[in-house]
């Protein structure tokens, strides 16, 4: 006998109105959202005991088909729902296998002035385009930790695509984070926003800047990496649950004393690298152009594309 599937949080065994309210207060309104938590996380967010949380997660997960094995066929079907967001440059889109993917984290890393923020702004404008035009037909959330969001740039880029700049601006939601703690909390806020609005892209510009400034010295490294890891797990989950593109930017550590070794290593090392499905290294090329190098991807060859940053936005180089 197969049990009838439940669809609502209130249907979980042991969940009465009071517990349901605790979930809601923590911004958790679907079985999927509960089923993808860890017991500790859920307990912290709701104040409910860890053991009860583990039970709720198990039942919610079972009913939302989380944590079960999927066949290759089913995974192919899931892959088919992945959206591809145009970067504005054809050669670069091709390098990415069609564009920036939804349900994945794409990381742009490079030195100051390499164009990371310009990519975020261009992708934000493009995400509002209809799917037929390479967009995601949705709205965008940007967590801005460096105060580099410029509405003027959005207006220029929107005009260049013959879009109504006011309409585009109204679809881009910018949250300024002043420290890493706020930055992490903002992912929860965006999840709430995504219940009312079709948020199809979430960007964090910059992912690592605040962490880097706050966790100084050797002894703090493990702590910092742990926090970044938790943050990225939340970002990946957002992308998965909302079929959204997640775009993060990352600085490189310039260590001139590193005589050997790579002077252009992205911050956050393996933690960021393993969670980002696509890593793009940006550097200045000749005549103001930018070289975009796809560094490692599960299914695409490592390669480079040339782009220009113009008043109109990102274009083929
Ligand atoms: P990062 O975020 O990597 O520090 P940015 O994305 O802010 O770098 O890139 C800044 C660069 O983008 C500028 O140095 C300039 O080359 C280019 N850029 C910014 N705005 C414009 C514009 N309106 N027209 C042409 N190029 C621009
Ligand atoms: Mg920037």
JSON list of C-alpha atoms in Angstrom, two decimals, residues 133-292:
[
{"chain": "A", "resi": 133, "resn": "UNK", "atom": "CA", "xyz": [15.27, 36.41, -26.72]},
{"chain": "A", "resi": 134, "resn": "UNK", "atom": "CA", "xyz": [17.76, 34.65, -24.49]},
{"chain": "A", "resi": 135, "resn": "UNK", "atom": "CA", "xyz": [16.29, 35.91, -21.23]},
{"chain": "A", "resi": 136, "resn": "UNK", "atom": "CA", "xyz": [14.57, 34.16, -18.35]},
{"chain": "A", "resi": 137, "resn": "UNK", "atom": "CA", "xyz": [11.39, 36.21, -18.52]},
{"chain": "A", "resi": 138, "resn": "UNK", "atom": "CA", "xyz": [11.69, 37.13, -14.88]},
{"chain": "A", "resi": 139, "resn": "UNK", "atom": "CA", "xyz": [12.91, 39.50, -12.22]},
{"chain": "A", "resi": 140, "resn": "UNK", "atom": "CA", "xyz": [16.27, 39.78, -10.52]},
{"chain": "A", "resi": 141, "resn": "UNK", "atom": "CA", "xyz": [17.67, 40.15, -7.02]},
{"chain": "A", "resi": 142, "resn": "UNK", "atom": "CA", "xyz": [21.15, 41.53, -6.45]},
{"chain": "A", "resi": 143, "resn": "UNK", "atom": "CA", "xyz": [22.90, 41.42, -3.08]},
{"chain": "A", "resi": 144, "resn": "UNK", "atom": "CA", "xyz": [25.30, 44.33, -3.34]},
{"chain": "A", "resi": 145, "resn": "UNK", "atom": "CA", "xyz": [28.11, 44.24, -0.79]},
{"chain": "A", "resi": 146, "resn": "UNK", "atom": "CA", "xyz": [30.38, 46.84, -2.39]},
{"chain": "A", "resi": 147, "resn": "UNK", "atom": "CA", "xyz": [27.88, 49.56, -3.26]},
{"chain": "A", "resi": 148, "resn": "UNK", "atom": "CA", "xyz": [28.70, 49.26, -6.96]},
{"chain": "A", "resi": 149, "resn": "UNK", "atom": "CA", "xyz": [25.17, 48.82, -8.33]},
{"chain": "A", "resi": 150, "resn": "UNK", "atom": "CA", "xyz": [24.55, 51.66, -10.79]},
{"chain": "A", "resi": 151, "resn": "UNK", "atom": "CA", "xyz": [20.99, 52.22, -12.08]},
{"chain": "A", "resi": 152, "resn": "UNK", "atom": "CA", "xyz": [22.47, 54.44, -14.79]},
{"chain": "A", "resi": 153, "resn": "UNK", "atom": "CA", "xyz": [24.23, 51.43, -16.27]},
{"chain": "A", "resi": 154, "resn": "UNK", "atom": "CA", "xyz": [20.98, 49.45, -16.22]},
{"chain": "A", "resi": 155, "resn": "UNK", "atom": "CA", "xyz": [19.30, 52.30, -18.11]},
{"chain": "A", "resi": 156, "resn": "UNK", "atom": "CA", "xyz": [22.03, 52.39, -20.79]},
{"chain": "A", "resi": 157, "resn": "UNK", "atom": "CA", "xyz": [21.98, 48.62, -21.21]},
{"chain": "A", "resi": 158, "resn": "UNK", "atom": "CA", "xyz": [18.18, 48.49, -21.32]},
{"chain": "A", "resi": 159, "resn": "UNK", "atom": "CA", "xyz": [17.98, 51.26, -23.92]},
{"chain": "A", "resi": 160, "resn": "UNK", "atom": "CA", "xyz": [20.54, 49.48, -26.07]},
{"chain": "A", "resi": 161, "resn": "UNK", "atom": "CA", "xyz": [18.18, 46.46, -26.14]},
{"chain": "A", "resi": 162, "resn": "UNK", "atom": "CA", "xyz": [15.21, 48.74, -26.90]},
{"chain": "A", "resi": 163, "resn": "UNK", "atom": "CA", "xyz": [13.64, 47.90, -23.56]},
{"chain": "A", "resi": 164, "resn": "UNK", "atom": "CA", "xyz": [11.75, 50.35, -21.39]},
{"chain": "A", "resi": 165, "resn": "UNK", "atom": "CA", "xyz": [14.43, 51.34, -18.81]},
{"chain": "A", "resi": 166, "resn": "UNK", "atom": "CA", "xyz": [11.86, 52.08, -16.09]},
{"chain": "A", "resi": 167, "resn": "UNK", "atom": "CA", "xyz": [10.27, 48.69, -16.50]},
{"chain": "A", "resi": 168, "resn": "UNK", "atom": "CA", "xyz": [13.65, 46.96, -16.33]},
{"chain": "A", "resi": 169, "resn": "UNK", "atom": "CA", "xyz": [14.63, 48.95, -13.24]},
{"chain": "A", "resi": 170, "resn": "UNK", "atom": "CA", "xyz": [11.37, 47.99, -11.57]},
{"chain": "A", "resi": 171, "resn": "UNK", "atom": "CA", "xyz": [12.25, 44.31, -12.01]},
{"chain": "A", "resi": 172, "resn": "UNK", "atom": "CA", "xyz": [15.71, 44.53, -10.43]},
{"chain": "A", "resi": 173, "resn": "UNK", "atom": "CA", "xyz": [15.68, 44.37, -6.62]},
{"chain": "A", "resi": 174, "resn": "UNK", "atom": "CA", "xyz": [18.88, 45.46, -4.95]},
{"chain": "A", "resi": 175, "resn": "UNK", "atom": "CA", "xyz": [19.72, 44.72, -1.32]},
{"chain": "A", "resi": 176, "resn": "UNK", "atom": "CA", "xyz": [22.74, 46.44, 0.13]},
{"chain": "A", "resi": 177, "resn": "UNK", "atom": "CA", "xyz": [24.63, 44.28, 2.62]},
{"chain": "A", "resi": 178, "resn": "UNK", "atom": "CA", "xyz": [27.06, 46.01, 4.93]},
{"chain": "A", "resi": 179, "resn": "UNK", "atom": "CA", "xyz": [28.66, 42.89, 6.35]},
{"chain": "A", "resi": 180, "resn": "UNK", "atom": "CA", "xyz": [28.81, 39.15, 5.77]},
{"chain": "A", "resi": 181, "resn": "UNK", "atom": "CA", "xyz": [26.08, 38.47, 8.33]},
{"chain": "A", "resi": 182, "resn": "UNK", "atom": "CA", "xyz": [23.60, 40.71, 6.50]},
{"chain": "A", "resi": 183, "resn": "UNK", "atom": "CA", "xyz": [24.74, 39.23, 3.23]},
{"chain": "A", "resi": 184, "resn": "UNK", "atom": "CA", "xyz": [23.80, 35.74, 4.40]},
{"chain": "A", "resi": 185, "resn": "UNK", "atom": "CA", "xyz": [20.48, 36.86, 5.86]},
{"chain": "A", "resi": 186, "resn": "UNK", "atom": "CA", "xyz": [19.58, 38.47, 2.57]},
{"chain": "A", "resi": 187, "resn": "UNK", "atom": "CA", "xyz": [19.36, 35.11, 0.83]},
{"chain": "A", "resi": 188, "resn": "UNK", "atom": "CA", "xyz": [16.40, 34.36, 3.13]},
{"chain": "A", "resi": 189, "resn": "UNK", "atom": "CA", "xyz": [14.82, 37.69, 2.20]},
{"chain": "A", "resi": 190, "resn": "UNK", "atom": "CA", "xyz": [15.22, 36.90, -1.48]},
{"chain": "A", "resi": 191, "resn": "UNK", "atom": "CA", "xyz": [13.56, 33.51, -0.91]},
{"chain": "A", "resi": 192, "resn": "UNK", "atom": "CA", "xyz": [10.59, 35.36, 0.52]},
{"chain": "A", "resi": 193, "resn": "UNK", "atom": "CA", "xyz": [10.56, 37.80, -2.37]},
{"chain": "A", "resi": 194, "resn": "UNK", "atom": "CA", "xyz": [10.60, 34.85, -4.77]},
{"chain": "A", "resi": 195, "resn": "UNK", "atom": "CA", "xyz": [7.27, 33.68, -3.39]},
{"chain": "A", "resi": 196, "resn": "UNK", "atom": "CA", "xyz": [5.59, 36.79, -4.78]},
{"chain": "A", "resi": 197, "resn": "UNK", "atom": "CA", "xyz": [7.79, 37.62, -7.75]},
{"chain": "A", "resi": 198, "resn": "UNK", "atom": "CA", "xyz": [9.30, 35.43, -10.46]},
{"chain": "A", "resi": 199, "resn": "UNK", "atom": "CA", "xyz": [12.92, 35.91, -9.34]},
{"chain": "A", "resi": 200, "resn": "UNK", "atom": "CA", "xyz": [14.89, 34.10, -12.03]},
{"chain": "A", "resi": 201, "resn": "UNK", "atom": "CA", "xyz": [18.33, 35.41, -11.20]},
{"chain": "A", "resi": 202, "resn": "UNK", "atom": "CA", "xyz": [20.10, 36.06, -7.92]},
{"chain": "A", "resi": 203, "resn": "UNK", "atom": "CA", "xyz": [23.49, 37.76, -7.90]},
{"chain": "A", "resi": 204, "resn": "UNK", "atom": "CA", "xyz": [25.90, 38.34, -5.04]},
{"chain": "A", "resi": 205, "resn": "UNK", "atom": "CA", "xyz": [28.44, 41.05, -5.90]},
{"chain": "A", "resi": 206, "resn": "UNK", "atom": "CA", "xyz": [30.81, 40.38, -4.21]},
{"chain": "A", "resi": 207, "resn": "UNK", "atom": "CA", "xyz": [30.51, 36.93, -2.68]},
{"chain": "A", "resi": 208, "resn": "UNK", "atom": "CA", "xyz": [33.75, 37.06, -0.74]},
{"chain": "A", "resi": 209, "resn": "UNK", "atom": "CA", "xyz": [34.62, 40.74, -0.16]},
{"chain": "A", "resi": 210, "resn": "UNK", "atom": "CA", "xyz": [32.93, 41.12, 3.22]},
{"chain": "A", "resi": 211, "resn": "UNK", "atom": "CA", "xyz": [34.22, 37.75, 4.49]},
{"chain": "A", "resi": 212, "resn": "UNK", "atom": "CA", "xyz": [37.70, 38.68, 3.43]},
{"chain": "A", "resi": 213, "resn": "UNK", "atom": "CA", "xyz": [37.53, 42.01, 5.27]},
{"chain": "A", "resi": 214, "resn": "UNK", "atom": "CA", "xyz": [36.06, 40.52, 8.46]},
{"chain": "A", "resi": 215, "resn": "UNK", "atom": "CA", "xyz": [38.02, 37.31, 8.89]},
{"chain": "A", "resi": 216, "resn": "UNK", "atom": "CA", "xyz": [41.60, 38.38, 9.07]},
{"chain": "A", "resi": 217, "resn": "UNK", "atom": "CA", "xyz": [44.49, 36.21, 10.15]},
{"chain": "A", "resi": 218, "resn": "UNK", "atom": "CA", "xyz": [45.25, 32.55, 9.97]},
{"chain": "A", "resi": 219, "resn": "UNK", "atom": "CA", "xyz": [43.21, 31.39, 12.94]},
{"chain": "A", "resi": 220, "resn": "UNK", "atom": "CA", "xyz": [39.98, 32.61, 11.34]},
{"chain": "A", "resi": 221, "resn": "UNK", "atom": "CA", "xyz": [40.33, 30.76, 8.06]},
{"chain": "A", "resi": 222, "resn": "UNK", "atom": "CA", "xyz": [38.36, 27.64, 8.97]},
{"chain": "A", "resi": 223, "resn": "UNK", "atom": "CA", "xyz": [35.58, 29.76, 10.39]},
{"chain": "A", "resi": 224, "resn": "UNK", "atom": "CA", "xyz": [35.45, 31.92, 7.27]},
{"chain": "A", "resi": 225, "resn": "UNK", "atom": "CA", "xyz": [35.43, 28.93, 4.94]},
{"chain": "A", "resi": 226, "resn": "UNK", "atom": "CA", "xyz": [32.64, 27.33, 6.95]},
{"chain": "A", "resi": 227, "resn": "UNK", "atom": "CA", "xyz": [30.50, 30.46, 6.67]},
{"chain": "A", "resi": 228, "resn": "UNK", "atom": "CA", "xyz": [31.17, 30.84, 2.93]},
{"chain": "A", "resi": 229, "resn": "UNK", "atom": "CA", "xyz": [30.29, 27.19, 2.47]},
{"chain": "A", "resi": 230, "resn": "UNK", "atom": "CA", "xyz": [26.97, 27.58, 4.29]},
{"chain": "A", "resi": 231, "resn": "UNK", "atom": "CA", "xyz": [26.22, 30.73, 2.29]},
{"chain": "A", "resi": 232, "resn": "UNK", "atom": "CA", "xyz": [26.90, 28.98, -1.02]},
{"chain": "A", "resi": 233, "resn": "UNK", "atom": "CA", "xyz": [24.77, 26.01, -0.03]},
{"chain": "A", "resi": 234, "resn": "UNK", "atom": "CA", "xyz": [21.87, 28.41, 0.50]},
{"chain": "A", "resi": 235, "resn": "UNK", "atom": "CA", "xyz": [22.54, 30.09, -2.83]},
{"chain": "A", "resi": 236, "resn": "UNK", "atom": "CA", "xyz": [22.63, 26.76, -4.65]},
{"chain": "A", "resi": 237, "resn": "UNK", "atom": "CA", "xyz": [19.37, 25.77, -2.98]},
{"chain": "A", "resi": 238, "resn": "UNK", "atom": "CA", "xyz": [17.74, 29.02, -4.08]},
{"chain": "A", "resi": 239, "resn": "UNK", "atom": "CA", "xyz": [18.79, 28.35, -7.67]},
{"chain": "A", "resi": 240, "resn": "UNK", "atom": "CA", "xyz": [17.43, 24.81, -7.53]},
{"chain": "A", "resi": 241, "resn": "UNK", "atom": "CA", "xyz": [14.10, 25.60, -5.90]},
{"chain": "A", "resi": 242, "resn": "UNK", "atom": "CA", "xyz": [13.36, 28.61, -8.11]},
{"chain": "A", "resi": 243, "resn": "UNK", "atom": "CA", "xyz": [14.95, 27.44, -11.38]},
{"chain": "A", "resi": 244, "resn": "UNK", "atom": "CA", "xyz": [17.02, 30.61, -11.13]},
{"chain": "A", "resi": 245, "resn": "UNK", "atom": "CA", "xyz": [20.51, 31.54, -12.30]},
{"chain": "A", "resi": 246, "resn": "UNK", "atom": "CA", "xyz": [22.83, 32.31, -9.40]},
{"chain": "A", "resi": 247, "resn": "UNK", "atom": "CA", "xyz": [25.73, 34.59, -10.26]},
{"chain": "A", "resi": 248, "resn": "UNK", "atom": "CA", "xyz": [28.50, 35.45, -7.83]},
{"chain": "A", "resi": 249, "resn": "UNK", "atom": "CA", "xyz": [31.62, 37.57, -8.16]},
{"chain": "A", "resi": 250, "resn": "UNK", "atom": "CA", "xyz": [34.92, 36.90, -6.49]},
{"chain": "A", "resi": 251, "resn": "UNK", "atom": "CA", "xyz": [38.15, 38.83, -6.20]},
{"chain": "A", "resi": 252, "resn": "UNK", "atom": "CA", "xyz": [41.52, 37.28, -6.79]},
{"chain": "A", "resi": 253, "resn": "UNK", "atom": "CA", "xyz": [44.10, 37.40, -4.08]},
{"chain": "A", "resi": 254, "resn": "UNK", "atom": "CA", "xyz": [47.08, 39.30, -5.36]},
{"chain": "A", "resi": 255, "resn": "UNK", "atom": "CA", "xyz": [50.03, 37.91, -3.54]},
{"chain": "A", "resi": 256, "resn": "UNK", "atom": "CA", "xyz": [53.15, 39.34, -5.12]},
{"chain": "A", "resi": 257, "resn": "UNK", "atom": "CA", "xyz": [55.18, 37.46, -2.53]},
{"chain": "A", "resi": 258, "resn": "UNK", "atom": "CA", "xyz": [53.89, 34.21, -4.02]},
{"chain": "A", "resi": 259, "resn": "UNK", "atom": "CA", "xyz": [56.89, 33.80, -6.22]},
{"chain": "A", "resi": 260, "resn": "UNK", "atom": "CA", "xyz": [55.79, 30.40, -7.32]},
{"chain": "A", "resi": 261, "resn": "UNK", "atom": "CA", "xyz": [52.16, 29.49, -7.42]},
{"chain": "A", "resi": 262, "resn": "UNK", "atom": "CA", "xyz": [49.37, 31.34, -9.16]},
{"chain": "A", "resi": 263, "resn": "UNK", "atom": "CA", "xyz": [49.23, 35.07, -8.41]},
{"chain": "A", "resi": 264, "resn": "UNK", "atom": "CA", "xyz": [45.59, 35.13, -9.52]},
{"chain": "A", "resi": 265, "resn": "UNK", "atom": "CA", "xyz": [43.87, 32.70, -7.23]},
{"chain": "A", "resi": 266, "resn": "UNK", "atom": "CA", "xyz": [40.20, 33.31, -6.47]},
{"chain": "A", "resi": 267, "resn": "UNK", "atom": "CA", "xyz": [39.33, 33.91, -2.81]},
{"chain": "A", "resi": 268, "resn": "UNK", "atom": "CA", "xyz": [37.65, 31.13, -0.90]},
{"chain": "A", "resi": 269, "resn": "UNK", "atom": "CA", "xyz": [39.67, 28.44, -2.63]},
{"chain": "A", "resi": 270, "resn": "UNK", "atom": "CA", "xyz": [38.17, 25.00, -2.93]},
{"chain": "A", "resi": 271, "resn": "UNK", "atom": "CA", "xyz": [34.96, 25.78, -1.10]},
{"chain": "A", "resi": 272, "resn": "UNK", "atom": "CA", "xyz": [33.86, 28.34, -3.66]},
{"chain": "A", "resi": 273, "resn": "UNK", "atom": "CA", "xyz": [35.32, 26.30, -6.50]},
{"chain": "A", "resi": 274, "resn": "UNK", "atom": "CA", "xyz": [33.44, 23.13, -5.67]},
{"chain": "A", "resi": 275, "resn": "UNK", "atom": "CA", "xyz": [30.08, 24.80, -5.29]},
{"chain": "A", "resi": 276, "resn": "UNK", "atom": "CA", "xyz": [30.34, 27.00, -8.39]},
{"chain": "A", "resi": 277, "resn": "UNK", "atom": "CA", "xyz": [29.45, 24.87, -11.39]},
{"chain": "A", "resi": 278, "resn": "UNK", "atom": "CA", "xyz": [30.88, 27.41, -13.78]},
{"chain": "A", "resi": 279, "resn": "UNK", "atom": "CA", "xyz": [33.93, 29.49, -12.97]},
{"chain": "A", "resi": 280, "resn": "UNK", "atom": "CA", "xyz": [34.90, 32.29, -15.29]},
{"chain": "A", "resi": 281, "resn": "UNK", "atom": "CA", "xyz": [38.20, 34.08, -14.94]},
{"chain": "A", "resi": 282, "resn": "UNK", "atom": "CA", "xyz": [38.07, 37.63, -16.33]},
{"chain": "A", "resi": 283, "resn": "UNK", "atom": "CA", "xyz": [41.16, 39.56, -17.28]},
{"chain": "A", "resi": 284, "resn": "UNK", "atom": "CA", "xyz": [41.98, 42.64, -19.30]},
{"chain": "A", "resi": 285, "resn": "UNK", "atom": "CA", "xyz": [43.07, 41.95, -22.87]},
{"chain": "A", "resi": 286, "resn": "UNK", "atom": "CA", "xyz": [44.31, 44.23, -25.63]},
{"chain": "A", "resi": 287, "resn": "UNK", "atom": "CA", "xyz": [42.48, 47.46, -26.54]},
{"chain": "A", "resi": 288, "resn": "UNK", "atom": "CA", "xyz": [40.27, 47.46, -23.46]},
{"chain": "A", "resi": 289, "resn": "UNK", "atom": "CA", "xyz": [38.80, 44.05, -24.27]},
{"chain": "A", "resi": 290, "resn": "UNK", "atom": "CA", "xyz": [38.20, 41.35, -21.69]},
{"chain": "A", "resi": 291, "resn": "UNK", "atom": "CA", "xyz": [39.27, 37.74, -21.93]},
{"chain": "A", "resi": 292, "resn": "UNK", "atom": "CA", "xyz": [36.71, 35.36, -20.36]}
]
